Amino acid sequence: MTETYRTSLGTSSLDSIQLLGKEMATELMGEVSFGDLAFWLVALRRPTKGESRLFNAILVALADHGFTPTVLAARLTLTSAPESIQGAMAAGILGGGSRFLGVTEDAAKFLAQSLSDAGELGSDSSYEDLAKQILYDCQSRGLLVPGLGHPVHKNGDPRTPVIYKLAAEAGVFGTHLSLLAAIERVQADVFDKHLPVNGAGACGAALADLGFPPGIIRGFALVARSAGLLGQIAEEMRDPIGLQLYAAVDRNARYVDPSEVLYSRSTRSTLKDES
């Protein structure tokens, strides 16, 4: 008896490629956008028109954000190994962690867990009450709130209101986005400063409201950033800055005695504990 292996995605034969129950060449190519296909492959259903608009906007929002560490890693890897575009792409993708890109997943997980712990919610005041509880708890424990704050867009991330608008128009402005929006409304009462919801956090909440489990959401951020990385790598090939970056750091490197570094680190730790 021949052993078989189950899949709901794709198979191929001598003269046919089947994907998601469709004939790739005649039913998908030229008929389905790449964004819609990415949605379909994970959700195992086609997005509605509104969901498609929101999902593709999320991919655009996460595609590129300038000279981030992940981009620099990709460019410098290409500088070191110009024959290995896959190495440069991989270097950039591997940097998708808790500070860059991974915030999409972290925010979705944080919101999902908070909602699960809270139980049933209805009115805006309920969301705001929960948001205050969450923020006070994070403050008392010294924890950051995923999706809140941005190192550049301190007055507001321009991507966030667009995600809110498209989600509302698609009819998928659900519990995750509602709680995130409430967190932004009440955060000044807790922290005494303005911390806007960043685009990555809004994207994570929107993806959760689209029905994707939090554990898969970072994957969409990586799919989106792959396009940005490819653009950055193409620019590095056309107009390289890798050697310039390397030279700038190398020529400005300053040796310090290890004891000086250890003393400085110990002092910073003490000051942090006392603050």
PDB file of C-alpha atoms in Angstrom:
ATOM      1  CA  MET A   1       0.000   0.000   0.000  1.00  0.00           C
ATOM      2  CA  THR A   2       1.394   3.393  -1.063  1.00  0.00           C
ATOM      3  CA  GLU A   3       1.476   5.966   1.726  1.00  0.00           C
ATOM      4  CA  THR A   4      -0.166   9.322   0.947  1.00  0.00           C
ATOM      5  CA  TYR A   5       0.318  12.785   2.423  1.00  0.00           C
ATOM      6  CA  ARG A   6      -2.538  15.245   2.900  1.00  0.00           C
ATOM      7  CA  THR A   7      -2.451  18.812   1.568  1.00  0.00           C
ATOM      8  CA  SER A   8      -5.069  21.447   0.883  1.00  0.00           C
ATOM      9  CA  LEU A   9      -2.656  23.612  -1.076  1.00  0.00           C
ATOM     10  CA  GLY A  10      -0.924  22.486  -4.251  1.00  0.00           C
ATOM     11  CA  THR A  11      -0.071  19.410  -6.303  1.00  0.00           C
ATOM     12  CA  SER A  12       1.296  18.908  -9.797  1.00  0.00           C
ATOM     13  CA  SER A  13       1.256  16.268 -12.504  1.00  0.00           C
ATOM     14  CA  LEU A  14       2.870  15.839 -15.905  1.00  0.00           C
ATOM     15  CA  ASP A  15       0.847  18.605 -17.567  1.00  0.00           C
ATOM     16  CA  SER A  16      -1.048  20.312 -14.744  1.00  0.00           C
ATOM     17  CA  ILE A  17      -0.429  22.414 -11.622  1.00  0.00           C
ATOM     18  CA  GLN A  18      -3.265  22.518  -9.115  1.00  0.00           C
ATOM     19  CA  LEU A  19      -3.327  25.168  -6.397  1.00  0.00           C
ATOM     20  CA  LEU A  20      -6.134  25.586  -3.877  1.00  0.00           C
ATOM     21  CA  GLY A  21      -8.359  23.381  -5.999  1.00  0.00           C
ATOM     22  CA  LYS A  22      -7.837  25.545  -9.082  1.00  0.00           C
ATOM     23  CA  GLU A  23      -5.885  25.078 -12.276  1.00  0.00           C
ATOM     24  CA  MET A  24      -2.986  27.490 -11.863  1.00  0.00           C
ATOM     25  CA  ALA A  25      -2.393  28.276 -15.530  1.00  0.00           C
ATOM     26  CA  THR A  26      -6.001  28.891 -16.545  1.00  0.00           C
ATOM     27  CA  GLU A  27      -7.842  29.855 -13.340  1.00  0.00           C
ATOM     28  CA  LEU A  28      -5.305  31.735 -11.224  1.00  0.00           C
ATOM     29  CA  MET A  29      -2.575  33.312 -13.369  1.00  0.00           C
ATOM     30  CA  GLY A  30      -3.760  36.741 -14.503  1.00  0.00           C
ATOM     31  CA  GLU A  31      -6.920  36.361 -12.446  1.00  0.00           C
ATOM     32  CA  VAL A  32      -5.715  36.582  -8.824  1.00  0.00           C
ATOM     33  CA  SER A  33      -3.340  39.179  -7.375  1.00  0.00           C
ATOM     34  CA  PHE A  34      -0.318  38.023  -5.410  1.00  0.00           C
ATOM     35  CA  GLY A  35      -1.698  39.635  -2.247  1.00  0.00           C
ATOM     36  CA  ASP A  36      -5.038  37.851  -2.587  1.00  0.00           C
ATOM     37  CA  LEU A  37      -3.226  34.580  -3.225  1.00  0.00           C
ATOM     38  CA  ALA A  38      -1.124  35.016  -0.074  1.00  0.00           C
ATOM     39  CA  PHE A  39      -4.337  35.593   1.911  1.00  0.00           C
ATOM     40  CA  TRP A  40      -6.006  32.592   0.268  1.00  0.00           C
ATOM     41  CA  LEU A  41      -3.064  30.245   0.855  1.00  0.00           C
ATOM     42  CA  VAL A  42      -3.154  30.893   4.613  1.00  0.00           C
ATOM     43  CA  ALA A  43      -6.875  31.419   5.243  1.00  0.00           C
ATOM     44  CA  LEU A  44      -7.938  28.759   2.701  1.00  0.00           C
ATOM     45  CA  ARG A  45     -10.594  31.159   1.446  1.00  0.00           C
ATOM     46  CA  ARG A  46     -10.602  34.076  -0.935  1.00  0.00           C
ATOM     47  CA  PRO A  47     -10.823  37.527   0.647  1.00  0.00           C
ATOM     48  CA  THR A  48     -13.824  39.705   0.026  1.00  0.00           C
ATOM     49  CA  LYS A  49     -13.264  42.890  -1.949  1.00  0.00           C
ATOM     50  CA  GLY A  50     -12.986  44.965   1.250  1.00  0.00           C
ATOM     51  CA  GLU A  51     -10.717  42.403   2.924  1.00  0.00           C
ATOM     52  CA  SER A  52      -8.510  42.344  -0.162  1.00  0.00           C
ATOM     53  CA  ARG A  53      -8.166  46.130  -0.106  1.00  0.00           C
ATOM     54  CA  LEU A  54      -7.244  46.100   3.587  1.00  0.00           C
ATOM     55  CA  PHE A  55      -4.879  43.141   3.310  1.00  0.00           C
ATOM     56  CA  ASN A  56      -3.002  44.582   0.342  1.00  0.00           C
ATOM     57  CA  ALA A  57      -2.754  47.925   2.157  1.00  0.00           C
ATOM     58  CA  ILE A  58      -1.171  46.082   5.103  1.00  0.00           C
ATOM     59  CA  LEU A  59       1.410  44.514   2.794  1.00  0.00           C
ATOM     60  CA  VAL A  60       2.204  47.947   1.360  1.00  0.00           C
ATOM     61  CA  ALA A  61       2.438  49.461   4.855  1.00  0.00           C
ATOM     62  CA  LEU A  62       5.020  46.881   5.921  1.00  0.00           C
ATOM     63  CA  ALA A  63       7.057  46.698   2.704  1.00  0.00           C
ATOM     64  CA  ASP A  64       9.760  49.281   3.448  1.00  0.00           C
ATOM     65  CA  HIS A  65      10.629  51.850   6.093  1.00  0.00           C
ATOM     66  CA  GLY A  66      13.998  53.205   4.973  1.00  0.00           C
ATOM     67  CA  PHE A  67      17.414  52.301   6.352  1.00  0.00           C
ATOM     68  CA  THR A  68      16.251  50.030   9.157  1.00  0.00           C
ATOM     69  CA  PRO A  69      18.668  47.514  10.737  1.00  0.00           C
ATOM     70  CA  THR A  70      17.177  44.721   8.601  1.00  0.00           C
ATOM     71  CA  VAL A  71      17.871  46.730   5.449  1.00  0.00           C
ATOM     72  CA  LEU A  72      21.424  47.538   6.541  1.00  0.00           C
ATOM     73  CA  ALA A  73      22.005  43.848   7.270  1.00  0.00           C
ATOM     74  CA  ALA A  74      20.833  42.945   3.765  1.00  0.00           C
ATOM     75  CA  ARG A  75      22.905  45.638   2.070  1.00  0.00           C
ATOM     76  CA  LEU A  76      26.071  44.828   4.026  1.00  0.00           C
ATOM     77  CA  THR A  77      25.636  41.115   3.360  1.00  0.00           C
ATOM     78  CA  LEU A  78      25.418  41.874  -0.360  1.00  0.00           C
ATOM     79  CA  THR A  79      28.575  44.001  -0.014  1.00  0.00           C
ATOM     80  CA  SER A  80      30.377  41.065   1.538  1.00  0.00           C
ATOM     81  CA  ALA A  81      28.929  38.418  -0.797  1.00  0.00           C
ATOM     82  CA  PRO A  82      27.706  40.094  -3.998  1.00  0.00           C
ATOM     83  CA  GLU A  83      27.240  36.701  -5.635  1.00  0.00           C
ATOM     84  CA  SER A  84      24.617  35.709  -3.026  1.00  0.00           C
ATOM     85  CA  ILE A  85      21.356  37.596  -3.378  1.00  0.00           C
ATOM     86  CA  GLN A  86      19.671  34.860  -1.358  1.00  0.00           C
ATOM     87  CA  GLY A  87      22.107  35.553   1.481  1.00  0.00           C
ATOM     88  CA  ALA A  88      21.284  39.265   1.441  1.00  0.00           C
ATOM     89  CA  MET A  89      17.542  38.560   1.411  1.00  0.00           C
ATOM     90  CA  ALA A  90      17.907  36.040   4.231  1.00  0.00           C
ATOM     91  CA  ALA A  91      20.001  38.434   6.324  1.00  0.00           C
ATOM     92  CA  GLY A  92      17.268  41.056   6.119  1.00  0.00           C
ATOM     93  CA  ILE A  93      14.482  38.579   6.855  1.00  0.00           C
ATOM     94  CA  LEU A  94      16.291  37.136   9.872  1.00  0.00           C
ATOM     95  CA  GLY A  95      16.280  40.569  11.501  1.00  0.00           C
ATOM     96  CA  GLY A  96      12.475  40.615  11.669  1.00  0.00           C
ATOM     97  CA  GLY A  97      12.240  40.481  15.459  1.00  0.00           C
ATOM     98  CA  SER A  98      10.704  42.192  18.450  1.00  0.00           C
ATOM     99  CA  ARG A  99      11.854  45.703  17.477  1.00  0.00           C
ATOM    100  CA  PHE A 100      11.300  45.599  13.711  1.00  0.00           C
ATOM    101  CA  LEU A 101       8.554  43.667  11.872  1.00  0.00           C
ATOM    102  CA  GLY A 102       7.894  41.286  14.750  1.00  0.00           C
ATOM    103  CA  VAL A 103       5.771  43.978  16.383  1.00  0.00           C
ATOM    104  CA  THR A 104       2.912  42.930  14.086  1.00  0.00           C
ATOM    105  CA  GLU A 105       2.834  39.494  15.708  1.00  0.00           C
ATOM    106  CA  ASP A 106       3.630  40.766  19.202  1.00  0.00           C
ATOM    107  CA  ALA A 107       0.777  43.294  19.101  1.00  0.00           C
ATOM    108  CA  ALA A 108      -1.686  40.683  17.843  1.00  0.00           C
ATOM    109  CA  LYS A 109      -0.659  38.241  20.577  1.00  0.00           C
ATOM    110  CA  PHE A 110      -0.819  40.924  23.263  1.00  0.00           C
ATOM    111  CA  LEU A 111      -4.282  42.069  22.201  1.00  0.00           C
ATOM    112  CA  ALA A 112      -5.611  38.523  21.794  1.00  0.00           C
ATOM    113  CA  GLN A 113      -4.403  37.523  25.245  1.00  0.00           C
ATOM    114  CA  SER A 114      -5.800  40.695  26.820  1.00  0.00           C
ATOM    115  CA  LEU A 115      -9.190  40.109  25.194  1.00  0.00           C
ATOM    116  CA  SER A 116      -9.198  36.465  26.225  1.00  0.00           C
ATOM    117  CA  ASP A 117      -8.474  37.384  29.825  1.00  0.00           C
ATOM    118  CA  ALA A 118     -11.166  40.088  29.838  1.00  0.00           C
ATOM    119  CA  GLY A 119     -14.031  38.009  28.462  1.00  0.00           C
ATOM    120  CA  GLU A 120     -17.060  39.643  26.804  1.00  0.00           C
ATOM    121  CA  LEU A 121     -16.827  43.322  25.867  1.00  0.00           C
ATOM    122  CA  GLY A 122     -19.367  45.573  24.257  1.00  0.00           C
ATOM    123  CA  SER A 123     -19.232  49.353  24.541  1.00  0.00           C
ATOM    124  CA  ASP A 124     -16.386  51.775  23.910  1.00  0.00           C
ATOM    125  CA  SER A 125     -16.242  52.470  27.646  1.00  0.00           C
ATOM    126  CA  SER A 126     -15.603  48.776  28.282  1.00  0.00           C
ATOM    127  CA  TYR A 127     -12.676  48.842  25.863  1.00  0.00           C
ATOM    128  CA  GLU A 128     -11.317  51.985  27.476  1.00  0.00           C
ATOM    129  CA  ASP A 129     -11.677  50.514  30.976  1.00  0.00           C
ATOM    130  CA  LEU A 130      -9.816  47.407  29.852  1.00  0.00           C
ATOM    131  CA  ALA A 131      -7.182  49.546  28.096  1.00  0.00           C
ATOM    132  CA  LYS A 132      -6.482  51.450  31.317  1.00  0.00           C
ATOM    133  CA  GLN A 133      -6.181  48.207  33.287  1.00  0.00           C
ATOM    134  CA  ILE A 134      -3.734  46.860  30.714  1.00  0.00           C
ATOM    135  CA  LEU A 135      -1.615  50.009  30.674  1.00  0.00           C
ATOM    136  CA  TYR A 136      -1.457  50.340  34.464  1.00  0.00           C
ATOM    137  CA  ASP A 137      -0.466  46.680  34.706  1.00  0.00           C
ATOM    138  CA  CYS A 138       2.279  47.093  32.098  1.00  0.00           C
ATOM    139  CA  GLN A 139       3.488  50.254  33.813  1.00  0.00           C
ATOM    140  CA  SER A 140       3.704  48.572  37.225  1.00  0.00           C
ATOM    141  CA  ARG A 141       5.631  45.651  35.745  1.00  0.00           C
ATOM    142  CA  GLY A 142       7.914  47.781  33.583  1.00  0.00           C
ATOM    143  CA  LEU A 143       6.625  46.226  30.366  1.00  0.00           C
ATOM    144  CA  LEU A 144       6.329  47.810  26.943  1.00  0.00           C
ATOM    145  CA  VAL A 145       2.988  47.718  25.133  1.00  0.00           C
ATOM    146  CA  PRO A 146       3.498  46.182  21.665  1.00  0.00           C
ATOM    147  CA  GLY A 147       2.263  48.512  18.956  1.00  0.00           C
ATOM    148  CA  LEU A 148       2.396  51.660  21.091  1.00  0.00           C
ATOM    149  CA  GLY A 149       4.985  54.352  20.291  1.00  0.00           C
ATOM    150  CA  HIS A 150       7.339  54.944  17.373  1.00  0.00           C
ATOM    151  CA  PRO A 151      10.957  56.196  17.324  1.00  0.00           C
ATOM    152  CA  VAL A 152      10.288  58.495  14.337  1.00  0.00           C
ATOM    153  CA  HIS A 153       6.544  59.157  14.074  1.00  0.00           C
ATOM    154  CA  LYS A 154       6.153  60.600  17.560  1.00  0.00           C
ATOM    155  CA  ASN A 155       3.141  62.722  16.633  1.00  0.00           C
ATOM    156  CA  GLY A 156       1.296  59.865  14.942  1.00  0.00           C
ATOM    157  CA  ASP A 157       2.085  57.124  12.449  1.00  0.00           C
ATOM    158  CA  PRO A 158       0.484  58.091   9.111  1.00  0.00           C
ATOM    159  CA  ARG A 159      -0.281  54.432   8.344  1.00  0.00           C
ATOM    160  CA  THR A 160      -2.466  53.835  11.389  1.00  0.00           C
ATOM    161  CA  PRO A 161      -5.573  55.911  10.502  1.00  0.00           C
ATOM    162  CA  VAL A 162      -5.559  54.401   7.016  1.00  0.00           C
ATOM    163  CA  ILE A 163      -5.633  50.875   8.462  1.00  0.00           C
ATOM    164  CA  TYR A 164      -8.497  51.900  10.779  1.00  0.00           C
ATOM    165  CA  LYS A 165     -10.443  53.418   7.878  1.00  0.00           C
ATOM    166  CA  LEU A 166     -10.002  50.470   5.521  1.00  0.00           C
ATOM    167  CA  ALA A 167     -10.875  47.968   8.248  1.00  0.00           C
ATOM    168  CA  ALA A 168     -14.066  49.865   9.059  1.00  0.00           C
ATOM    169  CA  GLU A 169     -15.016  50.049   5.370  1.00  0.00           C
ATOM    170  CA  ALA A 170     -14.409  46.308   5.010  1.00  0.00           C
ATOM    171  CA  GLY A 171     -16.580  45.574   8.043  1.00  0.00           C
ATOM    172  CA  VAL A 172     -13.724  43.928   9.923  1.00  0.00           C
ATOM    173  CA  PHE A 173     -12.958  46.583  12.548  1.00  0.00           C
ATOM    174  CA  GLY A 174     -13.192  44.005  15.309  1.00  0.00           C
ATOM    175  CA  THR A 175     -12.173  43.495  18.899  1.00  0.00           C
ATOM    176  CA  HIS A 176      -8.402  43.690  18.353  1.00  0.00           C
ATOM    177  CA  LEU A 177      -8.508  47.023  16.543  1.00  0.00           C
ATOM    178  CA  SER A 178     -11.112  48.325  19.001  1.00  0.00           C
ATOM    179  CA  LEU A 179      -8.888  47.549  21.977  1.00  0.00           C
ATOM    180  CA  LEU A 180      -5.803  48.991  20.269  1.00  0.00           C
ATOM    181  CA  ALA A 181      -7.665  52.207  19.442  1.00  0.00           C
ATOM    182  CA  ALA A 182      -8.857  52.414  23.051  1.00  0.00           C
ATOM    183  CA  ILE A 183      -5.283  51.984  24.276  1.00  0.00           C
ATOM    184  CA  GLU A 184      -4.252  54.959  22.174  1.00  0.00           C
ATOM    185  CA  ARG A 185      -7.134  57.075  23.501  1.00  0.00           C
ATOM    186  CA  VAL A 186      -6.312  56.482  27.178  1.00  0.00           C
ATOM    187  CA  GLN A 187      -2.535  56.074  27.149  1.00  0.00           C
ATOM    188  CA  ALA A 188      -1.852  59.741  27.975  1.00  0.00           C
ATOM    189  CA  ASP A 189      -3.838  59.351  31.214  1.00  0.00           C
ATOM    190  CA  VAL A 190      -1.430  56.614  32.297  1.00  0.00           C
ATOM    191  CA  PHE A 191       1.933  57.637  30.861  1.00  0.00           C
ATOM    192  CA  ASP A 192       1.573  61.453  30.851  1.00  0.00           C
ATOM    193  CA  LYS A 193       2.940  61.613  27.321  1.00  0.00           C
ATOM    194  CA  HIS A 194       1.735  60.960  23.796  1.00  0.00           C
ATOM    195  CA  LEU A 195       2.516  57.480  22.487  1.00  0.00           C
ATOM    196  CA  PRO A 196       0.793  56.888  19.142  1.00  0.00           C
ATOM    197  CA  VAL A 197      -0.196  53.479  17.842  1.00  0.00           C
ATOM    198  CA  ASN A 198       2.400  52.540  15.247  1.00  0.00           C
ATOM    199  CA  GLY A 199       1.632  51.093  11.834  1.00  0.00           C
ATOM    200  CA  ALA A 200       3.034  47.677  12.642  1.00  0.00           C
ATOM    201  CA  GLY A 201       0.774  47.358  15.663  1.00  0.00           C
ATOM    202  CA  ALA A 202      -2.275  48.485  13.698  1.00  0.00           C
ATOM    203  CA  CYS A 203      -1.437  45.984  10.967  1.00  0.00           C
ATOM    204  CA  GLY A 204      -1.116  43.188  13.520  1.00  0.00           C
ATOM    205  CA  ALA A 205      -4.490  44.054  15.063  1.00  0.00           C
ATOM    206  CA  ALA A 206      -6.117  44.245  11.627  1.00  0.00           C
ATOM    207  CA  LEU A 207      -4.699  40.871  10.596  1.00  0.00           C
ATOM    208  CA  ALA A 208      -6.043  39.378  13.819  1.00  0.00           C
ATOM    209  CA  ASP A 209      -9.467  40.881  13.084  1.00  0.00           C
ATOM    210  CA  LEU A 210      -9.254  39.315   9.615  1.00  0.00           C
ATOM    211  CA  GLY A 211      -9.190  35.973  11.399  1.00  0.00           C
ATOM    212  CA  PHE A 212      -5.517  35.047  11.238  1.00  0.00           C
ATOM    213  CA  PRO A 213      -4.049  33.415  14.364  1.00  0.00           C
ATOM    214  CA  PRO A 214      -1.343  35.560  16.002  1.00  0.00           C
ATOM    215  CA  GLY A 215       1.336  32.916  15.477  1.00  0.00           C
ATOM    216  CA  ILE A 216       1.211  33.268  11.681  1.00  0.00           C
ATOM    217  CA  ILE A 217       0.987  37.063  11.495  1.00  0.00           C
ATOM    218  CA  ARG A 218       4.721  37.805  11.491  1.00  0.00           C
ATOM    219  CA  GLY A 219       4.898  35.742   8.305  1.00  0.00           C
ATOM    220  CA  PHE A 220       2.822  38.320   6.452  1.00  0.00           C
ATOM    221  CA  ALA A 221       5.159  41.069   7.664  1.00  0.00           C
ATOM    222  CA  LEU A 222       8.078  39.065   6.294  1.00  0.00           C
ATOM    223  CA  VAL A 223       6.317  38.536   2.960  1.00  0.00           C
ATOM    224  CA  ALA A 224       5.753  42.289   2.714  1.00  0.00           C
ATOM    225  CA  ARG A 225       9.274  43.206   3.776  1.00  0.00           C
ATOM    226  CA  SER A 226      10.728  40.774   1.214  1.00  0.00           C
ATOM    227  CA  ALA A 227       9.526  43.135  -1.507  1.00  0.00           C
ATOM    228  CA  GLY A 228      11.137  46.066   0.271  1.00  0.00           C
ATOM    229  CA  LEU A 229      14.376  44.177   0.779  1.00  0.00           C
ATOM    230  CA  LEU A 230      14.500  43.229  -2.876  1.00  0.00           C
ATOM    231  CA  GLY A 231      14.104  46.889  -3.783  1.00  0.00           C
ATOM    232  CA  GLN A 232      16.881  47.843  -1.346  1.00  0.00           C
ATOM    233  CA  ILE A 233      19.164  45.134  -2.745  1.00  0.00           C
ATOM    234  CA  ALA A 234      18.452  46.280  -6.299  1.00  0.00           C
ATOM    235  CA  GLU A 235      19.364  49.833  -5.267  1.00  0.00           C
ATOM    236  CA  GLU A 236      22.526  48.554  -3.577  1.00  0.00           C
ATOM    237  CA  MET A 237      23.491  46.948  -6.890  1.00  0.00           C
ATOM    238  CA  ARG A 238      22.798  50.181  -8.797  1.00  0.00           C
ATOM    239  CA  ASP A 239      24.098  52.705  -6.291  1.00  0.00           C
ATOM    240  CA  PRO A 240      26.016  50.928  -3.508  1.00  0.00           C
ATOM    241  CA  ILE A 241      26.519  52.355  -0.018  1.00  0.00           C
ATOM    242  CA  GLY A 242      27.722  49.168   1.687  1.00  0.00           C
ATOM    243  CA  LEU A 243      31.437  49.890   1.451  1.00  0.00           C
ATOM    244  CA  GLN A 244      30.801  53.480   2.566  1.00  0.00           C
ATOM    245  CA  LEU A 245      28.943  52.245   5.659  1.00  0.00           C
ATOM    246  CA  TYR A 246      31.649  49.725   6.444  1.00  0.00           C
ATOM    247  CA  ALA A 247      34.404  52.307   6.049  1.00  0.00           C
ATOM    248  CA  ALA A 248      32.570  54.867   8.208  1.00  0.00           C
ATOM    249  CA  VAL A 249      32.264  52.431  11.111  1.00  0.00           C
ATOM    250  CA  ASP A 250      35.703  50.877  10.684  1.00  0.00           C
ATOM    251  CA  ARG A 251      37.541  54.202  10.489  1.00  0.00           C
ATOM    252  CA  ASN A 252      35.721  55.549  13.530  1.00  0.00           C
ATOM    253  CA  ALA A 253      36.165  52.507  15.732  1.00  0.00           C
ATOM    254  CA  ARG A 254      37.746  53.420  19.078  1.00  0.00           C
ATOM    255  CA  TYR A 255      39.335  50.892  21.386  1.00  0.00           C
ATOM    256  CA  VAL A 256      38.334  51.046  25.048  1.00  0.00           C
ATOM    257  CA  ASP A 257      39.663  48.969  27.887  1.00  0.00           C
ATOM    258  CA  PRO A 258      37.208  46.193  28.882  1.00  0.00           C
ATOM    259  CA  SER A 259      37.149  47.442  32.473  1.00  0.00           C
ATOM    260  CA  GLU A 260      35.831  50.792  31.238  1.00  0.00           C
ATOM    261  CA  VAL A 261      32.972  49.094  29.417  1.00  0.00           C
ATOM    262  CA  LEU A 262      32.122  46.913  32.421  1.00  0.00           C
ATOM    263  CA  TYR A 263      32.149  49.920  34.755  1.00  0.00           C
ATOM    264  CA  SER A 264      29.929  51.914  32.428  1.00  0.00           C
ATOM    265  CA  ARG A 265      27.457  49.036  32.133  1.00  0.00           C
ATOM    266  CA  SER A 266      27.349  48.567  35.907  1.00  0.00           C
ATOM    267  CA  THR A 267      26.718  52.285  36.439  1.00  0.00           C
ATOM    268  CA  ARG A 268      23.876  52.326  33.926  1.00  0.00           C
ATOM    269  CA  SER A 269      22.297  49.310  35.595  1.00  0.00           C
ATOM    270  CA  THR A 270      22.481  50.952  39.030  1.00  0.00           C
ATOM    271  CA  LEU A 271      20.988  54.184  37.751  1.00  0.00           C
ATOM    272  CA  LYS A 272      18.150  52.292  36.074  1.00  0.00           C
ATOM    273  CA  ASP A 273      17.362  50.405  39.259  1.00  0.00           C
ATOM    274  CA  GLU A 274      17.188  53.639  41.241  1.00  0.00           C
ATOM    275  CA  SER A 275      14.979  55.514  38.780  1.00  0.00           C
TER     276      SER A 275
END
